[in-house]
Short mmCIF file of C-alpha atoms in Angstrom, two decimals:
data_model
loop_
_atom_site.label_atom_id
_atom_site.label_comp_id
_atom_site.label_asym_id
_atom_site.label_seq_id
_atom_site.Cartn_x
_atom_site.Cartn_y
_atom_site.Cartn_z
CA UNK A 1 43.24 -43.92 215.42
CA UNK A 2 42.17 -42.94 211.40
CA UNK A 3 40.40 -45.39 209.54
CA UNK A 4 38.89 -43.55 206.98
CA UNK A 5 40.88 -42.48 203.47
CA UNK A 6 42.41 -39.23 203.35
CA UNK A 7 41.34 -36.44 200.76
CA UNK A 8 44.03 -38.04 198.24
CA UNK A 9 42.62 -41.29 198.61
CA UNK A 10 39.21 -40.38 197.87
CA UNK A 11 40.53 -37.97 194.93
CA UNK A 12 42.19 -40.97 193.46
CA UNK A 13 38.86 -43.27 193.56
CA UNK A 14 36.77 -40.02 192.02
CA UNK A 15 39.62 -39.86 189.27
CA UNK A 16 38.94 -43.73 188.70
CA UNK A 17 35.40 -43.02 188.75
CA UNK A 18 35.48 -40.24 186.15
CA UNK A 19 37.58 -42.51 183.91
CA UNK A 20 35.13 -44.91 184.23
CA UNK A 21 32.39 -42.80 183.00
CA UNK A 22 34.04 -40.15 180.88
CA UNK A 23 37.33 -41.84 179.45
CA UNK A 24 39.35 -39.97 177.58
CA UNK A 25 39.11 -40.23 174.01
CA UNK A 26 40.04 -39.48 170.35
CA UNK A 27 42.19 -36.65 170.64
CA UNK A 28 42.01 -36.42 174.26
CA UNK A 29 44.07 -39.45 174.20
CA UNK A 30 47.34 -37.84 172.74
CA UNK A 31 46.72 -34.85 174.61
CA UNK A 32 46.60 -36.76 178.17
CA UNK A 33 49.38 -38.90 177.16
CA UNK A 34 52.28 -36.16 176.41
CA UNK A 35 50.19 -33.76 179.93
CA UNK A 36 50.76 -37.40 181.75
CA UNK A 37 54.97 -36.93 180.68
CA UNK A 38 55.82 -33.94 181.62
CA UNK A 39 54.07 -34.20 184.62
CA UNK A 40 55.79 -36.86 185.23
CA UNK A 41 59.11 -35.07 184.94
CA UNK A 42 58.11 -32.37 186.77
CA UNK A 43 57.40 -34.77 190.09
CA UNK A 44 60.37 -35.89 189.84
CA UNK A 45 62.04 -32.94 189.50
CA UNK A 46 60.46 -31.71 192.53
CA UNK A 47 61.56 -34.54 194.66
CA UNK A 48 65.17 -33.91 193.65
CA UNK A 49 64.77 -30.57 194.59
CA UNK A 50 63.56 -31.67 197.84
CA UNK A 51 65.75 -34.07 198.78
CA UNK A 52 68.40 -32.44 201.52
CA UNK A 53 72.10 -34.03 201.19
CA UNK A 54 72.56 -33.32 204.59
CA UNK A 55 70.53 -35.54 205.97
CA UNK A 56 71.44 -38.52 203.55
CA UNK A 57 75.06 -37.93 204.71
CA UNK A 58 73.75 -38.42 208.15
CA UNK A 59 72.15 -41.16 208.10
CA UNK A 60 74.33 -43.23 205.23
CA UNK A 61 76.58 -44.62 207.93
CA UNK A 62 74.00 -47.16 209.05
CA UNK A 63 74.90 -49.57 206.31
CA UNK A 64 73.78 -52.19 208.12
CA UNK A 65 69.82 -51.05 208.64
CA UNK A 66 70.51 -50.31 205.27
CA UNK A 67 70.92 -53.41 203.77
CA UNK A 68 67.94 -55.09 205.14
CA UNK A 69 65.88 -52.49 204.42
CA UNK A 70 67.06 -52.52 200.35
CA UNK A 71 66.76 -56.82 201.09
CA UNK A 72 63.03 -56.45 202.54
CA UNK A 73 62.55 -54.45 199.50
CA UNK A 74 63.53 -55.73 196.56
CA UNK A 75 64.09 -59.32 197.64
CA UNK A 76 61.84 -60.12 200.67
CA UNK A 77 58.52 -58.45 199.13
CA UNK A 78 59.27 -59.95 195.43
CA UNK A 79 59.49 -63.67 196.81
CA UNK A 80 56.33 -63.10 198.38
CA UNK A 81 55.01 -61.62 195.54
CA UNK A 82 55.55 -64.91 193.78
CA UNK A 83 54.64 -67.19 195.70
CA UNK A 84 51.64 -66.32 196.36
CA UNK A 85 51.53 -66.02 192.10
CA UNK A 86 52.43 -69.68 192.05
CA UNK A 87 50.09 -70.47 195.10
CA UNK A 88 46.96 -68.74 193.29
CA UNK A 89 44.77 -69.40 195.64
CA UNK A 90 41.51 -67.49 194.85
CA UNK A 91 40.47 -67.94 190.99
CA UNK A 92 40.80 -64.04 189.85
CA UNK A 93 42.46 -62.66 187.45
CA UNK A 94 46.07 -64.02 186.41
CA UNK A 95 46.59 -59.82 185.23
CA UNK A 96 45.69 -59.22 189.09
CA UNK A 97 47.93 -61.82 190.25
CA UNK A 98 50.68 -59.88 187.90
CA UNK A 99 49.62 -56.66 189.78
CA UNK A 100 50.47 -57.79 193.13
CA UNK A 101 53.94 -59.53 191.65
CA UNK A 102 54.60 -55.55 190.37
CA UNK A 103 53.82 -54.45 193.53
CA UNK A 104 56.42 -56.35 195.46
CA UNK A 105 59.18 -55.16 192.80
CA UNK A 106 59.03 -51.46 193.66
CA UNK A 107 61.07 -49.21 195.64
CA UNK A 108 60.07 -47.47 198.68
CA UNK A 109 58.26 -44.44 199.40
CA UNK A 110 60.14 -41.77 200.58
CA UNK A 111 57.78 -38.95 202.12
CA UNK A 112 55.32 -41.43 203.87
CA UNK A 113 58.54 -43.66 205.35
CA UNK A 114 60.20 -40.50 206.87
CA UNK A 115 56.87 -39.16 208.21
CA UNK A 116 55.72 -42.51 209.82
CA UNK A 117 59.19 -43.35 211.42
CA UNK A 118 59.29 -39.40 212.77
CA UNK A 119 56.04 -39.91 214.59
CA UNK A 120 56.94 -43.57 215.99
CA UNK A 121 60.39 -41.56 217.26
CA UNK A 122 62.66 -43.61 214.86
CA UNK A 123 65.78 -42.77 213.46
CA UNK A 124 64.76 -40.09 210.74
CA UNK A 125 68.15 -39.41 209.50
CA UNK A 126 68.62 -42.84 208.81
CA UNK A 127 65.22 -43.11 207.25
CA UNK A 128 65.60 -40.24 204.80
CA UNK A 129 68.84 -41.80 203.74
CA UNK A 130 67.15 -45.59 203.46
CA UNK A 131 64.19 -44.37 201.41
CA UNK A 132 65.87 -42.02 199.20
CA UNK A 133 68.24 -44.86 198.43
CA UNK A 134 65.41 -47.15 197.52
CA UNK A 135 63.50 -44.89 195.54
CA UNK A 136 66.64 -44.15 193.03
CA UNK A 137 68.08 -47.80 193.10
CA UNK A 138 64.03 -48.86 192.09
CA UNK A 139 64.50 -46.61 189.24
CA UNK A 140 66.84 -49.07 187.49
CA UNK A 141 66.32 -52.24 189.42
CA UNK A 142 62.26 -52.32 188.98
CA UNK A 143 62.39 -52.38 185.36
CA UNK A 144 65.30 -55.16 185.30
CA UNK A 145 63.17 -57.38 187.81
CA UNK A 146 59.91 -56.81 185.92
CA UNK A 147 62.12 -57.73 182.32
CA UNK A 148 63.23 -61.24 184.61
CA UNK A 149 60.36 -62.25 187.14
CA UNK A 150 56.96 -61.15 184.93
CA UNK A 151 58.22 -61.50 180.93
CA UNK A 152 56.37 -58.25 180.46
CA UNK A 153 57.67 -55.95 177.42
CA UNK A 154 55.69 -52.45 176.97
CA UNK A 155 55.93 -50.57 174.26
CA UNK A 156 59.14 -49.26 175.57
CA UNK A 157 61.18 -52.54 174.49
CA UNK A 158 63.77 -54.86 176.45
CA UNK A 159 64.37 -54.48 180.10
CA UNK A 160 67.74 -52.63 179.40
CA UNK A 161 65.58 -49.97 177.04
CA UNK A 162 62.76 -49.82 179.57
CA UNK A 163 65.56 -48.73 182.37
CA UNK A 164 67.15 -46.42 179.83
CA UNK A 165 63.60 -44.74 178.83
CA UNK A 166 62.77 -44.82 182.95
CA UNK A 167 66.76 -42.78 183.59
CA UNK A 168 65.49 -40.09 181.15
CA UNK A 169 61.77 -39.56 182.42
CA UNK A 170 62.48 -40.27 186.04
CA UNK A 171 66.53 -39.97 186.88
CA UNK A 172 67.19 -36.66 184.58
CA UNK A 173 64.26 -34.46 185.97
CA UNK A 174 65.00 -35.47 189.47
CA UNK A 175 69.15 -35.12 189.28
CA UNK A 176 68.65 -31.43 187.26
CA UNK A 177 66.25 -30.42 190.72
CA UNK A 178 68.54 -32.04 192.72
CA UNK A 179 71.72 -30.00 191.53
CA UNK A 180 69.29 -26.94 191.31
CA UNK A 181 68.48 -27.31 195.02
CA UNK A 182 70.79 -24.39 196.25
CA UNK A 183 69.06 -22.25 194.08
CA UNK A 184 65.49 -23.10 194.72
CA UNK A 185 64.86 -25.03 197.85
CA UNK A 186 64.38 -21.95 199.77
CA UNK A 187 61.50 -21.62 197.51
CA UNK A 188 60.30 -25.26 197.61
CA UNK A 189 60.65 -25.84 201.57
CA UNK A 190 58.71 -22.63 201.47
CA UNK A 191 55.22 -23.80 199.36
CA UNK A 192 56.15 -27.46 200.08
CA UNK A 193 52.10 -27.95 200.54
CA UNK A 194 52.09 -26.34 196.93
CA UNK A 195 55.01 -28.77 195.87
CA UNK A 196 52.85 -31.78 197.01
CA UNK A 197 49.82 -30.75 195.32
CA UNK A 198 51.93 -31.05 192.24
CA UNK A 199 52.69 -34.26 192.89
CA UNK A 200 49.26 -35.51 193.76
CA UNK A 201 48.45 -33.96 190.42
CA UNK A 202 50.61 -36.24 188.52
CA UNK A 203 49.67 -39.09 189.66
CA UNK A 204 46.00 -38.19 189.26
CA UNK A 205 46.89 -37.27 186.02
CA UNK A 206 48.74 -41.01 185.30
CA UNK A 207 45.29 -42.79 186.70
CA UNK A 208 42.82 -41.07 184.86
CA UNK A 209 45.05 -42.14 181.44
CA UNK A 210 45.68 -45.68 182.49
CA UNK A 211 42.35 -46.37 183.53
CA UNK A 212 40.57 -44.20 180.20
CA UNK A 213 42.37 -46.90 178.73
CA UNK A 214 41.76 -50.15 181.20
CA UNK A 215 37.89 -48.77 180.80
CA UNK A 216 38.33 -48.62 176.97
CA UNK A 217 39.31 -52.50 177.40
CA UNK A 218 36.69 -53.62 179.59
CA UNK A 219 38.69 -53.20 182.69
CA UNK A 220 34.82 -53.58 184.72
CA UNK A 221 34.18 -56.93 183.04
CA UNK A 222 37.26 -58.47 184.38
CA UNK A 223 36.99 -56.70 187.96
CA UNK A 224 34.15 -57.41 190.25
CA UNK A 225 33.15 -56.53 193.55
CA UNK A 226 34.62 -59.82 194.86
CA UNK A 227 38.01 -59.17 193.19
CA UNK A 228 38.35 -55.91 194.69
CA UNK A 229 37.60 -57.59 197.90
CA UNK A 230 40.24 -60.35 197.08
CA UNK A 231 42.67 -57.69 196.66
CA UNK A 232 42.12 -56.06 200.16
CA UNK A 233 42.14 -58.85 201.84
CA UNK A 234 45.23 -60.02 200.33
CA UNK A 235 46.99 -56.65 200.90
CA UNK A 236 46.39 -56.71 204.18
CA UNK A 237 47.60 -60.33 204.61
CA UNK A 238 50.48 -58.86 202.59
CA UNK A 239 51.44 -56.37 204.74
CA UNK A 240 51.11 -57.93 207.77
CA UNK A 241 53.58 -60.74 206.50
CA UNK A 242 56.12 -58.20 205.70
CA UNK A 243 56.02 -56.06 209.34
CA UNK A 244 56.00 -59.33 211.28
CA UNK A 245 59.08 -60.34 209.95
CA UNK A 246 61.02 -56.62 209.69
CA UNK A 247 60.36 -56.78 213.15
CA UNK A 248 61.08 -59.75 214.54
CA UNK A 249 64.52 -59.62 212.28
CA UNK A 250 65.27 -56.07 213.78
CA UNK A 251 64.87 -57.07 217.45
CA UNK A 252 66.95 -60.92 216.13
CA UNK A 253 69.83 -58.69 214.62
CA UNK A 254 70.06 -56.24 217.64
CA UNK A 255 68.81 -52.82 216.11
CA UNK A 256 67.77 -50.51 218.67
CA UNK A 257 64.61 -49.78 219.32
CA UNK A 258 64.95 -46.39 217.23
CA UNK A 259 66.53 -48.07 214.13
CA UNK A 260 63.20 -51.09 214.39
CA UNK A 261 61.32 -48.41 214.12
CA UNK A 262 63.40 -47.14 210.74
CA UNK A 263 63.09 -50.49 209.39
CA UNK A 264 59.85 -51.67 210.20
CA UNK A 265 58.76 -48.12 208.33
CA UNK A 266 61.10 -48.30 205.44
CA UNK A 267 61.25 -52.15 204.91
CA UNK A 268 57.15 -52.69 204.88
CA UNK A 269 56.01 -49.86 202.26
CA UNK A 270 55.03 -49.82 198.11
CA UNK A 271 55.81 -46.13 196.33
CA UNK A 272 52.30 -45.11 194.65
CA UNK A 273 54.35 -42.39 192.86
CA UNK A 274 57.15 -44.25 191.40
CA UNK A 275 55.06 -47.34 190.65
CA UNK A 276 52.32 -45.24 188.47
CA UNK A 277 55.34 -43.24 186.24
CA UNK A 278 57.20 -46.63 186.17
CA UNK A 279 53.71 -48.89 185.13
CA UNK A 280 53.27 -45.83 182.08
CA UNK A 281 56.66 -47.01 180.69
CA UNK A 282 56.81 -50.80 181.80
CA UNK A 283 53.66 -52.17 180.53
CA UNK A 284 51.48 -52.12 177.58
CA UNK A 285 48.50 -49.21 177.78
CA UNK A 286 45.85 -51.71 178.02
CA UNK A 287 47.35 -53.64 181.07
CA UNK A 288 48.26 -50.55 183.41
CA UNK A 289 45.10 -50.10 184.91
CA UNK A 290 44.85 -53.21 185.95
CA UNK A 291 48.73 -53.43 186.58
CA UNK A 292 48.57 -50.71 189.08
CA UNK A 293 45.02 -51.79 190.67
CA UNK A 294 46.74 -53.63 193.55
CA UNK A 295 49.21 -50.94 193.94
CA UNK A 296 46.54 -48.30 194.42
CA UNK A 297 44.59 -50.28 197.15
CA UNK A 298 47.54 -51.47 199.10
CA UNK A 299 48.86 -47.71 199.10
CA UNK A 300 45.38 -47.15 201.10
CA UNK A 301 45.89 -50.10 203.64
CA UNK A 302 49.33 -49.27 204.22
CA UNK A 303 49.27 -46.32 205.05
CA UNK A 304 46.32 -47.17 207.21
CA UNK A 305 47.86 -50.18 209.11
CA UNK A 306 50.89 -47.70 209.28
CA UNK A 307 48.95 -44.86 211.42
CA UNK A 308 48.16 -46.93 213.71
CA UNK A 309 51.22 -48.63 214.32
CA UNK A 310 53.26 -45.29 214.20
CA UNK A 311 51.21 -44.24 217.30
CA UNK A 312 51.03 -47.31 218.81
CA UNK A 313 55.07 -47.09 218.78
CA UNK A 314 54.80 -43.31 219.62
CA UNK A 315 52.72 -44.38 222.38
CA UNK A 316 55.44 -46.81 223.84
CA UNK A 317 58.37 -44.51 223.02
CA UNK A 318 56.84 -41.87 225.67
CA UNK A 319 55.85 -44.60 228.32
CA UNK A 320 59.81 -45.74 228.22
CA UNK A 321 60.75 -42.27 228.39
CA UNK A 322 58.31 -41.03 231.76
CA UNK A 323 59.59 -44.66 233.57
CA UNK A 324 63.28 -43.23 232.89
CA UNK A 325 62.14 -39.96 234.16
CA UNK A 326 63.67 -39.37 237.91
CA UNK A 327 60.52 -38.81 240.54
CA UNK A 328 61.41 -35.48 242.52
CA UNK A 329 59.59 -34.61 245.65
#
């Protein structure tokens, strides 16, 4: 069992720290701003490129996993989400509050999902299908729930404009490496530890610009030790909420044990990389950092609380299997 952050994790809180002491400024700014978009694109282009139709195809007759996972994710997590707004039970922050609300509106991850259910011995097809599926569908149906649930405009406009400014940094790049797939994904399965270094960079590169900013604003004076601890806690409490019930509503609906697995994997988890991009377009400058603050933190726990549980699944998987093994003499 791994409790300590992984290299990306502590890259992301020494990006936050350099922000905090060296933010970006004067014509830094600009500069970061237009880097920050077309490394955007590029992420997304990469995922396209990555994404294999063969396994969606194989795992897009499950419609049924399917639909609770899209329910845990954009309807389960977003009730919570406001509740707990309207509940407020720990005076912090209303902006933090609004964090954890855009939290529970975003899709899936994708990479994390698939690699978490493949170690529990889930049903991977059916996972790569499920999490791709969220990820595009949270490309238009974040921004709409963000325009209804948080009455938050960013400089983008109306939630229809925010979607249509989201298609054209997020759907175009990752549909043009999608169709280009046949012509390089030899090359990306081949550096895909290259290809993920690119897209640790742009998210780095999306943190240290929203938070140059949230610094600029007095991000610090609003934050405090105990508010970071609030948000821990909560994610945690969060979390657990969401796997309890995936869970208990996989083994109620009759899934087998493979396709729990699937949804307890796909239905519980928060996409750091489409959640940073999407917070850049959603919001106003000044509010991201403190927008995506939650996000960051419960990106750490879950994946975390996820490790464990993926072995602890893992662990039972291989006991079933030796009891089923015949004893020869």
């Amino acid at each position: 069992m791994r409790f300590l952050p992984d290299r990306f994790t502590l890259t992301l809180i020494a990006t936050v720290l350099l922000a905090t002491f060296f933010p970006a400024s004067g014509m830094f700014v600009a500069f970061f701003n237009n880097l920050t978009i077309f490394a955007i694109g590029l992420l997304f282009f990469m995922h396209g490129a990555k994404l294999s139709r063969e396994a969606i195809f194989q795992g897009s007759n499950n419609w049924r996993l399917h639909l609770w996972v899209m329910f845990s994710t954009f309807i389960l997590f977003p009730i919570l989400g406001l509740l707990f707004q309207w509940w407020h039970p720990v005076d912090v922050s209303p902006q933090i509050y609004s964090g954890f609300v855009y939290l529970c509106i975003l899709p899936a991850t994708v990479q994390s999902a698939i690699a978490f259910t493949s170690l529990a011995g889930g049903n991977v097809a059916a996972a790569v299908c499920s999490a791709s599926a969220s990820s595009l569908l949270g490309i238009f149906v974040s921004p709409l729930l963000v325009s209804v649930l948080m009455h938050v405009q960013g400089e983008t406009g109306n939630g229809l404009e925010q979607v249509w400014h989201i298609v054209l940094q997020l759907l175009v790049p990752f549909v043009a490496g999608h169709l280009l797939r046949p012509l390089i994904g030899g090359f990306v399965e081949r550096h895909r530890k290259m290809i993920g270094k690119t897209d640790q960079t742009s998210i780095l590169l999306v943190v240290y610009s929203a938070f140059s900013e949230a610094v600029t604003q007095g991000i610090w004076h609003q934050v405090g030790i105990g508010s970071l601890l609030f948000i821990v806690v909560f994610s945690l409490v969060l979390l657990a909420f969401i796997l309890v019930i995936n869970t208990y509503m996989a083994r109620w609906m009759g899934f087998s044990k493979p396709d729990e697995i699937t949804i307890v994997f796909c239905g519980s988890k928060k996409s750091l990389a489409n959640g940073i991009p999407m917070a850049n377009i959603l919001f106003p400058v000044s509010a991201i950092g403190m927008m995506v603050l939650p996000l960051m933190i419960f990106h750490q726990v879950q994946l975390m609380t996820c490790a464990v549980l993926a072995k602890r699944y893992q662990k039972k998987q291989q006991e079933a299997a030796l009891k089923q093994t015949p004893v020869t003499e």
